[in-house]
mmCIF file of N, CA, C and O in Angstrom:
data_model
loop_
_atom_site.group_PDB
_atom_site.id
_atom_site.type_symbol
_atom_site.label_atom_id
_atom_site.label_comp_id
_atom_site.label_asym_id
_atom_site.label_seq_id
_atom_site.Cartn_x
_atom_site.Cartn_y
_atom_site.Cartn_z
ATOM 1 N N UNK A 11 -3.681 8.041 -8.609
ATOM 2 C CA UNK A 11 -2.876 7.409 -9.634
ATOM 3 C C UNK A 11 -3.086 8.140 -10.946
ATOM 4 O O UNK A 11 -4.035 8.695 -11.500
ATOM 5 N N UNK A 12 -2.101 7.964 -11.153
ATOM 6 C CA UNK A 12 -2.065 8.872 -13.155
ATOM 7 C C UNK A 12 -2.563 7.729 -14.068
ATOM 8 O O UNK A 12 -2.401 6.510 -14.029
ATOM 9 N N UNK A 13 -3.464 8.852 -15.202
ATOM 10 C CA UNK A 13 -3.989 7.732 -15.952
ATOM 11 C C UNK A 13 -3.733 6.915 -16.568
ATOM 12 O O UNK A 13 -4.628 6.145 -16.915
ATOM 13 N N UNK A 14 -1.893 6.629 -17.141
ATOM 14 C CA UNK A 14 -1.143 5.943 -17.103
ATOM 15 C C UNK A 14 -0.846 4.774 -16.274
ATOM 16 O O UNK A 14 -0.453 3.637 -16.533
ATOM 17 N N UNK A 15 -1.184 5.464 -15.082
ATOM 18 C CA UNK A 15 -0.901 4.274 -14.330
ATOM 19 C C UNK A 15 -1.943 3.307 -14.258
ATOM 20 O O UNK A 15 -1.447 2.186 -14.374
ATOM 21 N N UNK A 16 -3.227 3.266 -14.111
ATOM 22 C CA UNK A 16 -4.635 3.302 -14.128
ATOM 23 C C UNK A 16 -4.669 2.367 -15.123
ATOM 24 O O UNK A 16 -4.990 1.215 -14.833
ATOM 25 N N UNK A 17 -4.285 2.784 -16.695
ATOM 26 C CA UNK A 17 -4.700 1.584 -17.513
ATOM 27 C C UNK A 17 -3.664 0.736 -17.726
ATOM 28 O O UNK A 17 -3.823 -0.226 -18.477
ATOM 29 N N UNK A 18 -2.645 0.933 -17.196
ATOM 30 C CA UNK A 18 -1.554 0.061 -16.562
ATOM 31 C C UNK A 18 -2.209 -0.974 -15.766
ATOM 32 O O UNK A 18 -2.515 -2.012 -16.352
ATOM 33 N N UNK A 19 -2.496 -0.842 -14.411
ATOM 34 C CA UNK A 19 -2.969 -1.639 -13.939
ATOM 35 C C UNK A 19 -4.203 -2.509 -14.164
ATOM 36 O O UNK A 19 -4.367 -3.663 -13.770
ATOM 37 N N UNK A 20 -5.172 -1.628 -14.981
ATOM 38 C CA UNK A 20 -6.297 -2.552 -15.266
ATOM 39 C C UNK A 20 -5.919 -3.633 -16.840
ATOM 40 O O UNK A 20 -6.631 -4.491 -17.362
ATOM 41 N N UNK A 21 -4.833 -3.245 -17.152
ATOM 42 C CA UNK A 21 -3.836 -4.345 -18.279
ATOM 43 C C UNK A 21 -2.895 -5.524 -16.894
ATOM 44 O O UNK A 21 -2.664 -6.705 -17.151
ATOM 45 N N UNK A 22 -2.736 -5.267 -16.356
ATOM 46 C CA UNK A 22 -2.175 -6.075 -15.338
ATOM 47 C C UNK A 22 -3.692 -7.244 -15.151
ATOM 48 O O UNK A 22 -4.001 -8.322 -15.659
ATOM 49 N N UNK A 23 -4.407 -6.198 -14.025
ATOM 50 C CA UNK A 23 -5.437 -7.025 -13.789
ATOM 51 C C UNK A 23 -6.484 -8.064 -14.918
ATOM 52 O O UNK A 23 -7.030 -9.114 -14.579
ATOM 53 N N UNK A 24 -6.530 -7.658 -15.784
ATOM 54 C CA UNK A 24 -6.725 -8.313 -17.435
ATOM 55 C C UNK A 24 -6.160 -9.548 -17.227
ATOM 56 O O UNK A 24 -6.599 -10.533 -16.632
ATOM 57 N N UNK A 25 -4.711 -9.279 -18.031
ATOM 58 C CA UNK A 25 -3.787 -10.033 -18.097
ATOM 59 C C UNK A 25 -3.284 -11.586 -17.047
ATOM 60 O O UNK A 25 -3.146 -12.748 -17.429
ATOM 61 N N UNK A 26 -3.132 -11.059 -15.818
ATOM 62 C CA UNK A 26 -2.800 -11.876 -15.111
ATOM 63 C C UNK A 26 -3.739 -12.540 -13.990
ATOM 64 O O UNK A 26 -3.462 -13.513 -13.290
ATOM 65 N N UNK A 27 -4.919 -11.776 -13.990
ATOM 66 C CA UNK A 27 -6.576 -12.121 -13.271
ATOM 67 C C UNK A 27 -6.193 -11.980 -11.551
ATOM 68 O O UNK A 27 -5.318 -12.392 -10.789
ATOM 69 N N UNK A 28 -7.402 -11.149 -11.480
ATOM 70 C CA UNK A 28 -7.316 -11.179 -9.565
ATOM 71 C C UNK A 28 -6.976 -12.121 -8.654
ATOM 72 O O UNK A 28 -6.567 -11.782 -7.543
ATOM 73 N N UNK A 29 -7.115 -13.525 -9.040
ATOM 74 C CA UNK A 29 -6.808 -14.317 -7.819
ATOM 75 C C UNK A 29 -4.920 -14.089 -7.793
ATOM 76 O O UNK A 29 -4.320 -14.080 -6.718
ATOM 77 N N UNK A 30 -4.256 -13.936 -9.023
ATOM 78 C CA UNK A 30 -2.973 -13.813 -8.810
ATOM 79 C C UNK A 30 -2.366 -12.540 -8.372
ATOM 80 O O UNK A 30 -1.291 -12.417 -7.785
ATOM 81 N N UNK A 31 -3.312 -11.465 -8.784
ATOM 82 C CA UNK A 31 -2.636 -10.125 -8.463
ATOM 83 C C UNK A 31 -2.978 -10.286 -7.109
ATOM 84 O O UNK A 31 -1.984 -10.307 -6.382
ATOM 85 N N UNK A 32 -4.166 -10.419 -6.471
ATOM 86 C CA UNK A 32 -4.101 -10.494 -4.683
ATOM 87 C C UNK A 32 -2.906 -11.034 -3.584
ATOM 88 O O UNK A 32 -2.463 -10.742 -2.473
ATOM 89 N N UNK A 33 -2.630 -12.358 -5.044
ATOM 90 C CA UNK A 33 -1.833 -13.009 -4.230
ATOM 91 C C UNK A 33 -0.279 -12.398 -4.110
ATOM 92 O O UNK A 33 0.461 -12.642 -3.157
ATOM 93 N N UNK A 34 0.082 -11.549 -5.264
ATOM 94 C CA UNK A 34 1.067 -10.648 -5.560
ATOM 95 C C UNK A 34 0.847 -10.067 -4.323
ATOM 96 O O UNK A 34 1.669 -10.352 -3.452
ATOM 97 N N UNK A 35 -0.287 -9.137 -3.959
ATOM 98 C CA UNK A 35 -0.287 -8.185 -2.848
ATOM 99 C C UNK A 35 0.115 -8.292 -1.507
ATOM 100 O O UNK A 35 0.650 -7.559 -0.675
ATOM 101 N N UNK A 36 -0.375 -9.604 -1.571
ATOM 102 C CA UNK A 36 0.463 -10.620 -0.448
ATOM 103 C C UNK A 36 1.888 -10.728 0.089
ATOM 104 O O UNK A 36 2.535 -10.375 1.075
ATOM 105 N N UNK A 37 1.997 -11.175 -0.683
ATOM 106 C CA UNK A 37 3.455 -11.094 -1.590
ATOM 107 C C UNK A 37 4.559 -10.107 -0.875
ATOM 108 O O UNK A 37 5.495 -10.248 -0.088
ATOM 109 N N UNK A 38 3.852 -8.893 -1.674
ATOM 110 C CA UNK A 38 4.525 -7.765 -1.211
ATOM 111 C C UNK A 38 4.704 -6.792 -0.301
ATOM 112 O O UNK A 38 5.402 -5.804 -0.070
ATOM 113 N N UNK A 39 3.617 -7.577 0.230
ATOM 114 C CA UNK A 39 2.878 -6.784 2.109
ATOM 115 C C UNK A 39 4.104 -7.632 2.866
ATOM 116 O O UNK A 39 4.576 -7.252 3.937
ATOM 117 N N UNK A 40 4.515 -8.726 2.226
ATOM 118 C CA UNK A 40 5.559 -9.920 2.954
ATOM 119 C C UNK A 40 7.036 -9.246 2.875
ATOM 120 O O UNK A 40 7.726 -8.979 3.859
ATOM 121 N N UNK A 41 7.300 -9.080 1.866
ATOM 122 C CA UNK A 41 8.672 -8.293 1.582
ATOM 123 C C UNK A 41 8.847 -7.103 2.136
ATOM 124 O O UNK A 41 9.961 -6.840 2.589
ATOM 125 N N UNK A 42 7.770 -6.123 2.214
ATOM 126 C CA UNK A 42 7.724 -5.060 3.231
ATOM 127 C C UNK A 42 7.695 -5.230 4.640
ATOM 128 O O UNK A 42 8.044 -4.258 5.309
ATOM 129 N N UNK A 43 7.392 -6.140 5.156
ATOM 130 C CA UNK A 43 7.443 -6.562 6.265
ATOM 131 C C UNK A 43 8.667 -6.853 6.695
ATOM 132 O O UNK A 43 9.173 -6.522 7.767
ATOM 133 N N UNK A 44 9.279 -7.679 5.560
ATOM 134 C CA UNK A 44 10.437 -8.673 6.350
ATOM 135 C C UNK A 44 11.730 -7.400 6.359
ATOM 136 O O UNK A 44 12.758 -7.523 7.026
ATOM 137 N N UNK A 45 11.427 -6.210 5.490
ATOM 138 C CA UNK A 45 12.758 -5.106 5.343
ATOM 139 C C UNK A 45 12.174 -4.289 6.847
ATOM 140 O O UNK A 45 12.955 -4.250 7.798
ATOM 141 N N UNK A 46 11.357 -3.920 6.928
ATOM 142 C CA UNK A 46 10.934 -3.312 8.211
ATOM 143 C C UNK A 46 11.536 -4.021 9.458
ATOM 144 O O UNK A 46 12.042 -3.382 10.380
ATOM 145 N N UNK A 47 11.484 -4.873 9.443
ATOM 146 C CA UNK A 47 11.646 -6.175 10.501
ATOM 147 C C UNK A 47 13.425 -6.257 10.587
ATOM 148 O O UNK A 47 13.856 -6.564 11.698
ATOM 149 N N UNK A 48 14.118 -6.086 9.853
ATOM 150 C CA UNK A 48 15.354 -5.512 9.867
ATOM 151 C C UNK A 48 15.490 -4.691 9.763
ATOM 152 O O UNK A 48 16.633 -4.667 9.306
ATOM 153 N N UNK A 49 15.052 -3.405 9.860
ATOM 154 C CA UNK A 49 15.139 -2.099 10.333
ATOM 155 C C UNK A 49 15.283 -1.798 12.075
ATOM 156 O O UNK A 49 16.062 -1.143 12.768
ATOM 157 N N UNK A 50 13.587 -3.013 12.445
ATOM 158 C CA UNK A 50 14.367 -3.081 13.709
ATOM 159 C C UNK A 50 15.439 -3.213 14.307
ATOM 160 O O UNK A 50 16.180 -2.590 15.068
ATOM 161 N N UNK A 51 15.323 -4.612 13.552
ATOM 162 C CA UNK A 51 17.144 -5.477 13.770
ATOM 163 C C UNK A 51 18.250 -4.528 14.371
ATOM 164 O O UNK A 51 18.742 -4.723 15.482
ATOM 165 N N UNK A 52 18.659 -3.303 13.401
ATOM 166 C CA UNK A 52 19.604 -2.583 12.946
ATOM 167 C C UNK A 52 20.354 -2.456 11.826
ATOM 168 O O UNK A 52 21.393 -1.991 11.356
ATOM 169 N N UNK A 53 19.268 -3.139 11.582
ATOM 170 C CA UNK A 53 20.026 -3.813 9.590
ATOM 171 C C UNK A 53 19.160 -3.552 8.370
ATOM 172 O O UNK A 53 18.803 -4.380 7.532
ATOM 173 N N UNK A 54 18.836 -2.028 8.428
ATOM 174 C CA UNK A 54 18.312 -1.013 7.484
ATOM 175 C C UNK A 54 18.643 -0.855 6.435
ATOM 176 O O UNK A 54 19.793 -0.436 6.302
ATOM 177 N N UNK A 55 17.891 -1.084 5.292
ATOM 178 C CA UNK A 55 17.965 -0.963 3.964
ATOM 179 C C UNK A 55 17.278 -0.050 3.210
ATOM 180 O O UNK A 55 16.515 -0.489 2.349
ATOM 181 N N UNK A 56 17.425 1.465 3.400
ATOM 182 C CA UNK A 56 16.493 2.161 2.854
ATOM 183 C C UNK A 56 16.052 2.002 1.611
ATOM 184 O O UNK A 56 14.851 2.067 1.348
ATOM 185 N N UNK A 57 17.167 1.731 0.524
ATOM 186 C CA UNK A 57 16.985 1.420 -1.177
ATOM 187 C C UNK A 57 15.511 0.247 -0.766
ATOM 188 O O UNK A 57 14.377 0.373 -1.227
ATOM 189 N N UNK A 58 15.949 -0.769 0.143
ATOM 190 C CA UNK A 58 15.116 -2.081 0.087
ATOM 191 C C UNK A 58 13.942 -1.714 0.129
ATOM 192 O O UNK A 58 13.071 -1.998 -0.693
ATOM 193 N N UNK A 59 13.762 -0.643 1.693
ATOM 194 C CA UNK A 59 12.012 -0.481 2.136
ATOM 195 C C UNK A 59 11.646 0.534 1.266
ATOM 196 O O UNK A 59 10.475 0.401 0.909
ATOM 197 N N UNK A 60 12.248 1.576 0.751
ATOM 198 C CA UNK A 60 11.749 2.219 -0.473
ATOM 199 C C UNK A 60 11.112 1.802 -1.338
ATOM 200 O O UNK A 60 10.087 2.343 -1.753
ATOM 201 N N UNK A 61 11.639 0.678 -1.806
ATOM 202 C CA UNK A 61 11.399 -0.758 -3.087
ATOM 203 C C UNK A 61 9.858 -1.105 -2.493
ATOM 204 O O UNK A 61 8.732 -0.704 -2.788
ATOM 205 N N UNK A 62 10.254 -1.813 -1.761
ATOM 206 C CA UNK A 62 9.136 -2.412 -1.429
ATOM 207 C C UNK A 62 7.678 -1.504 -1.153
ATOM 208 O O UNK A 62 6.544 -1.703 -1.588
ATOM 209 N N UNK A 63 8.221 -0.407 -0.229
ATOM 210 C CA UNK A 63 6.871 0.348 0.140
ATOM 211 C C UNK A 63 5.801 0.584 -1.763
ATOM 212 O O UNK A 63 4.640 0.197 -1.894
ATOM 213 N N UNK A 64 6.551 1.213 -2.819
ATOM 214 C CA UNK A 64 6.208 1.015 -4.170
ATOM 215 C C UNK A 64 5.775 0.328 -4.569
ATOM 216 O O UNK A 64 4.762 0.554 -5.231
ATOM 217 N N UNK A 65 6.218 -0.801 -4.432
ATOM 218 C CA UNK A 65 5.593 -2.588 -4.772
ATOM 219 C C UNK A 65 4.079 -2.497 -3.966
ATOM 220 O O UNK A 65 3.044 -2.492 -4.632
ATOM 221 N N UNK A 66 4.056 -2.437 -2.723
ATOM 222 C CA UNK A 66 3.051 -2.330 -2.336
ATOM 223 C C UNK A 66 1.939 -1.275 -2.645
ATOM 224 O O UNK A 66 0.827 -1.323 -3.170
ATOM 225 N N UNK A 67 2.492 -0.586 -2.254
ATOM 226 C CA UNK A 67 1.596 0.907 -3.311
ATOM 227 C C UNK A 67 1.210 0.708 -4.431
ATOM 228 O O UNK A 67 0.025 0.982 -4.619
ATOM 229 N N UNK A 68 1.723 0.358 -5.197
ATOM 230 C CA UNK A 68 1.479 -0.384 -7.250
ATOM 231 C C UNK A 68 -0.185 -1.379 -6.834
ATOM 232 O O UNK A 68 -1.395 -1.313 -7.052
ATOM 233 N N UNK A 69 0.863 -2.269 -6.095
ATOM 234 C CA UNK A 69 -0.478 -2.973 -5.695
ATOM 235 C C UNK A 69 -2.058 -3.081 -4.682
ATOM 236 O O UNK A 69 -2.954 -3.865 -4.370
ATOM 237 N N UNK A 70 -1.573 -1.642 -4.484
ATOM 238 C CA UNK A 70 -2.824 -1.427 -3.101
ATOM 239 C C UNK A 70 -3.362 -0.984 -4.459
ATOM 240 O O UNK A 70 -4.238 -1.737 -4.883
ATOM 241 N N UNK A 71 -3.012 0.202 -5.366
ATOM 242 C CA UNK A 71 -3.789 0.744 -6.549
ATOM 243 C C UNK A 71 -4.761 -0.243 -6.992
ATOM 244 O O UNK A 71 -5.991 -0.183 -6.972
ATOM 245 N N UNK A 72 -3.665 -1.534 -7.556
ATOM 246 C CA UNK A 72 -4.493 -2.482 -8.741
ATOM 247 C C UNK A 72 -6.042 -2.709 -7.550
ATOM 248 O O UNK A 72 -7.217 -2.506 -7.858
ATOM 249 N N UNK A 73 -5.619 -3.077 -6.487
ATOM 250 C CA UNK A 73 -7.022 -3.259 -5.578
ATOM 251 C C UNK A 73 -8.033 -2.249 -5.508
ATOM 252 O O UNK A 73 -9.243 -2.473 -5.529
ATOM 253 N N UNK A 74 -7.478 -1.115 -5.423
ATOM 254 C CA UNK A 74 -8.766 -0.376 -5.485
ATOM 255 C C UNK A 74 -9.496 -0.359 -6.954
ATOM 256 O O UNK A 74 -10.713 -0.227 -7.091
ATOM 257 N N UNK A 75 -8.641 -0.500 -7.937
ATOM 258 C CA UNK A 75 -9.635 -1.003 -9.131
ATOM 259 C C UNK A 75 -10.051 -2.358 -9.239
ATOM 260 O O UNK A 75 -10.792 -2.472 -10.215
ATOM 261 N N UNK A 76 -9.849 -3.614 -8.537
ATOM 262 C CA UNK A 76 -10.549 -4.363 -8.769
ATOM 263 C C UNK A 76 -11.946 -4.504 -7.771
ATOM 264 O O UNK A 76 -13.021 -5.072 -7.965
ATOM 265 N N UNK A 77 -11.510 -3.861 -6.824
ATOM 266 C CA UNK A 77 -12.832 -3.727 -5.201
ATOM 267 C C UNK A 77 -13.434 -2.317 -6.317
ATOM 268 O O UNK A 77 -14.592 -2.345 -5.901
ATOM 269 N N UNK A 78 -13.444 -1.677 -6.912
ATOM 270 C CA UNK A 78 -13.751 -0.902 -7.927
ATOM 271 C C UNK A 78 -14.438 -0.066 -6.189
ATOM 272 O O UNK A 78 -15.631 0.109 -5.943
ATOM 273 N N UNK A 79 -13.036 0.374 -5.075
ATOM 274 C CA UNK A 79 -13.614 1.531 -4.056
ATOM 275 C C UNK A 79 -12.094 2.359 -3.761
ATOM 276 O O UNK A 79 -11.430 2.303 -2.726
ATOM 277 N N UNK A 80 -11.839 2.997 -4.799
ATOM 278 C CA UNK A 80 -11.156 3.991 -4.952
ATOM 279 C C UNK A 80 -11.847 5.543 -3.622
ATOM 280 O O UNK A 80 -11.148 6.096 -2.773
ATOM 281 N N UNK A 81 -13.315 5.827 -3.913
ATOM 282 C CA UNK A 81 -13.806 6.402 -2.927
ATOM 283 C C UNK A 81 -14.021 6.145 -2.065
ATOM 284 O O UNK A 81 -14.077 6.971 -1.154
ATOM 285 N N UNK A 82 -14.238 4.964 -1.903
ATOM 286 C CA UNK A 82 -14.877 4.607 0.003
ATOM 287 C C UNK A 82 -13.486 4.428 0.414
ATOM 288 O O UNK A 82 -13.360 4.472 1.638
ATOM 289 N N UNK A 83 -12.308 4.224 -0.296
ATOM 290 C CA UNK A 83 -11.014 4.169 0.519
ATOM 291 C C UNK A 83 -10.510 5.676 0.742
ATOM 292 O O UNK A 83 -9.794 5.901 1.717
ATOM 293 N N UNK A 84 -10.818 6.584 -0.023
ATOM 294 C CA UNK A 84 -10.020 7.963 0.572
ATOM 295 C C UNK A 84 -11.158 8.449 1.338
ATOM 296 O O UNK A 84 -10.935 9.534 1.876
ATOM 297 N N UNK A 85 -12.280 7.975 1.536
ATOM 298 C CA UNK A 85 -13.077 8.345 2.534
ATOM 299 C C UNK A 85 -12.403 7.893 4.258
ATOM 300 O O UNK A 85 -11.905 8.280 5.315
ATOM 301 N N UNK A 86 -12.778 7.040 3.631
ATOM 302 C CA UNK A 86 -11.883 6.278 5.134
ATOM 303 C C UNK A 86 -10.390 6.775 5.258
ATOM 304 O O UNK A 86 -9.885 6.782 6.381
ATOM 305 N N UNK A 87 -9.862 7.074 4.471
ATOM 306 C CA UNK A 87 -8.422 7.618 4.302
ATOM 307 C C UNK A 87 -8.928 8.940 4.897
ATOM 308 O O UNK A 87 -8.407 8.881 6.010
ATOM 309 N N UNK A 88 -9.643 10.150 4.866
ATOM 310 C CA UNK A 88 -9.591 11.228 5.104
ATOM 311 C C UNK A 88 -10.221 11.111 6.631
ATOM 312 O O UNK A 88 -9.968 12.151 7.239
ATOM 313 N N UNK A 89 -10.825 10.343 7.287
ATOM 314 C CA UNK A 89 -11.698 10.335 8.255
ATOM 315 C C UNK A 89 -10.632 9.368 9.269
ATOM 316 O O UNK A 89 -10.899 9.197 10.459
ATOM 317 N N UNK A 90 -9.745 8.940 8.800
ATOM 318 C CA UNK A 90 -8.845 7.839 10.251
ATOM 319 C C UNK A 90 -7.767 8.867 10.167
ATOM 320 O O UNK A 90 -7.189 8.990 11.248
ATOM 321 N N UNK A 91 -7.234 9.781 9.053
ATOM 322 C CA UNK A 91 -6.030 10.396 9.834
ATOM 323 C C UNK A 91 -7.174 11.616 10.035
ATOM 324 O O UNK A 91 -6.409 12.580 10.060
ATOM 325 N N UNK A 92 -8.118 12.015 10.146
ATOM 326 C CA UNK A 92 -8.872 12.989 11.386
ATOM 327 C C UNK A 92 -8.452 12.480 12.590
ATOM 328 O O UNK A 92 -7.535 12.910 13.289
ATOM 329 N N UNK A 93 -9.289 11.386 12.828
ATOM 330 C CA UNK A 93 -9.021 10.973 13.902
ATOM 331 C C UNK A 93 -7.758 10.797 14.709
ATOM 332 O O UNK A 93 -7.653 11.219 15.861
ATOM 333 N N UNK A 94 -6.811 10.163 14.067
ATOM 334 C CA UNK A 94 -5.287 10.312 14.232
ATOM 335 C C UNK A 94 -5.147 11.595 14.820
ATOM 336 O O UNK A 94 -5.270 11.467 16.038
ATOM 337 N N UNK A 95 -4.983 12.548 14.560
ATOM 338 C CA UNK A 95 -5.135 14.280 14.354
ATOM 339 C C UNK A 95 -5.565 14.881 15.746
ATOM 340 O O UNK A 95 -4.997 15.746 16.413
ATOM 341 N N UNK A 96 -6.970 14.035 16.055
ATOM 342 C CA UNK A 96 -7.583 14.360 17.621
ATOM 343 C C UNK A 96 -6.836 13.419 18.152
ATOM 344 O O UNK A 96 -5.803 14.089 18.175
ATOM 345 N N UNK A 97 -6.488 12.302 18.645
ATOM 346 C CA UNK A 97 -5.633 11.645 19.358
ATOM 347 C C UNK A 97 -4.640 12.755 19.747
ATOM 348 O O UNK A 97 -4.671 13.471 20.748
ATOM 349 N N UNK A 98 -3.742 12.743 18.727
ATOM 350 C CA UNK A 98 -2.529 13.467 19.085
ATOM 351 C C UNK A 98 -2.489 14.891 19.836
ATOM 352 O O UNK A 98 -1.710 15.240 20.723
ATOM 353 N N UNK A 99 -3.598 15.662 19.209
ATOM 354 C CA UNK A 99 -3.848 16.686 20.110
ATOM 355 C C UNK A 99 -4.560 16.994 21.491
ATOM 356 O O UNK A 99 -4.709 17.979 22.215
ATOM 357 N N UNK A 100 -5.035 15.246 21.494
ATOM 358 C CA UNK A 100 -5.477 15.574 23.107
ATOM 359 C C UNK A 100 -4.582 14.817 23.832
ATOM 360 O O UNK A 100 -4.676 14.921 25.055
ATOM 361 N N UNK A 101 -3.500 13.874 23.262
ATOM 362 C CA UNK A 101 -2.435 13.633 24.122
ATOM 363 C C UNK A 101 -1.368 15.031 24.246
ATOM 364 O O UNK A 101 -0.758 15.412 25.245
ATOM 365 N N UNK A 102 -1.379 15.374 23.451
ATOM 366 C CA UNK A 102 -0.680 16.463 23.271
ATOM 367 C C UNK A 102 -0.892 17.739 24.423
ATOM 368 O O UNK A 102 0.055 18.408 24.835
ATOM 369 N N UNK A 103 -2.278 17.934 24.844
ATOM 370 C CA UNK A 103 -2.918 18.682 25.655
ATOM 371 C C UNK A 103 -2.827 17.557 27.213
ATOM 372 O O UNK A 103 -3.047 17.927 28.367
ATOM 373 N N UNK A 104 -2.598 16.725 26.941
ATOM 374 C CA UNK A 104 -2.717 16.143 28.791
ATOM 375 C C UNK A 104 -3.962 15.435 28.741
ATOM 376 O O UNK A 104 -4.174 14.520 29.536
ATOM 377 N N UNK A 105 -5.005 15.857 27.671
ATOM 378 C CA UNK A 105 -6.242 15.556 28.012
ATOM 379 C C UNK A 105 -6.871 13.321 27.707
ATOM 380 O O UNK A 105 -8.009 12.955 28.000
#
């Protein structure tokens, strides 16, 4: 996140206090869901899941500054798509 964005969000988190921004996150994990979920359908809204995927993203950020684990998440971020990575290449191989 840009540092803009950063004290953006920790003015959010200030402002409106963690039990509500979580519940925002909620929120918006819900709205992403429900556009995905008509994607299945056949009733795709790219503008929509675009929207939303952002919304969620905005708000996965504010979390990693309030869990104040910005690192232990791109840790784990760099180490599950490894893994991902070997999956695919040993399905990929037959193996």
């Amino acid at each position: 996140m840009t540092e803009y964005e950063r004290n953006v969000f920790e003015r959010a988190l200030e402002h409106y206090g963690p039990e509500l921004q979580t519940t925002v996150l909620v929120e918006e994990m819900a709205e992403l869901q429900k556009e995905i979920c008509k994607y299945w359908r056949g009733h795709a809204n790219y503008d929509h899941i675009t929207e939303e995927i952002a919304d969620v993203s905005i708000m996965l950020d504010q979390m990693k500054l309030l869990f104040q684990c910005g690192g232990a998440v791109q840790g784990w971020r760099l180490e599950k798509v490894r893994r991902l990575a070997e999956r695919i290449a040993a399905e990929e191989s037959g193996a």
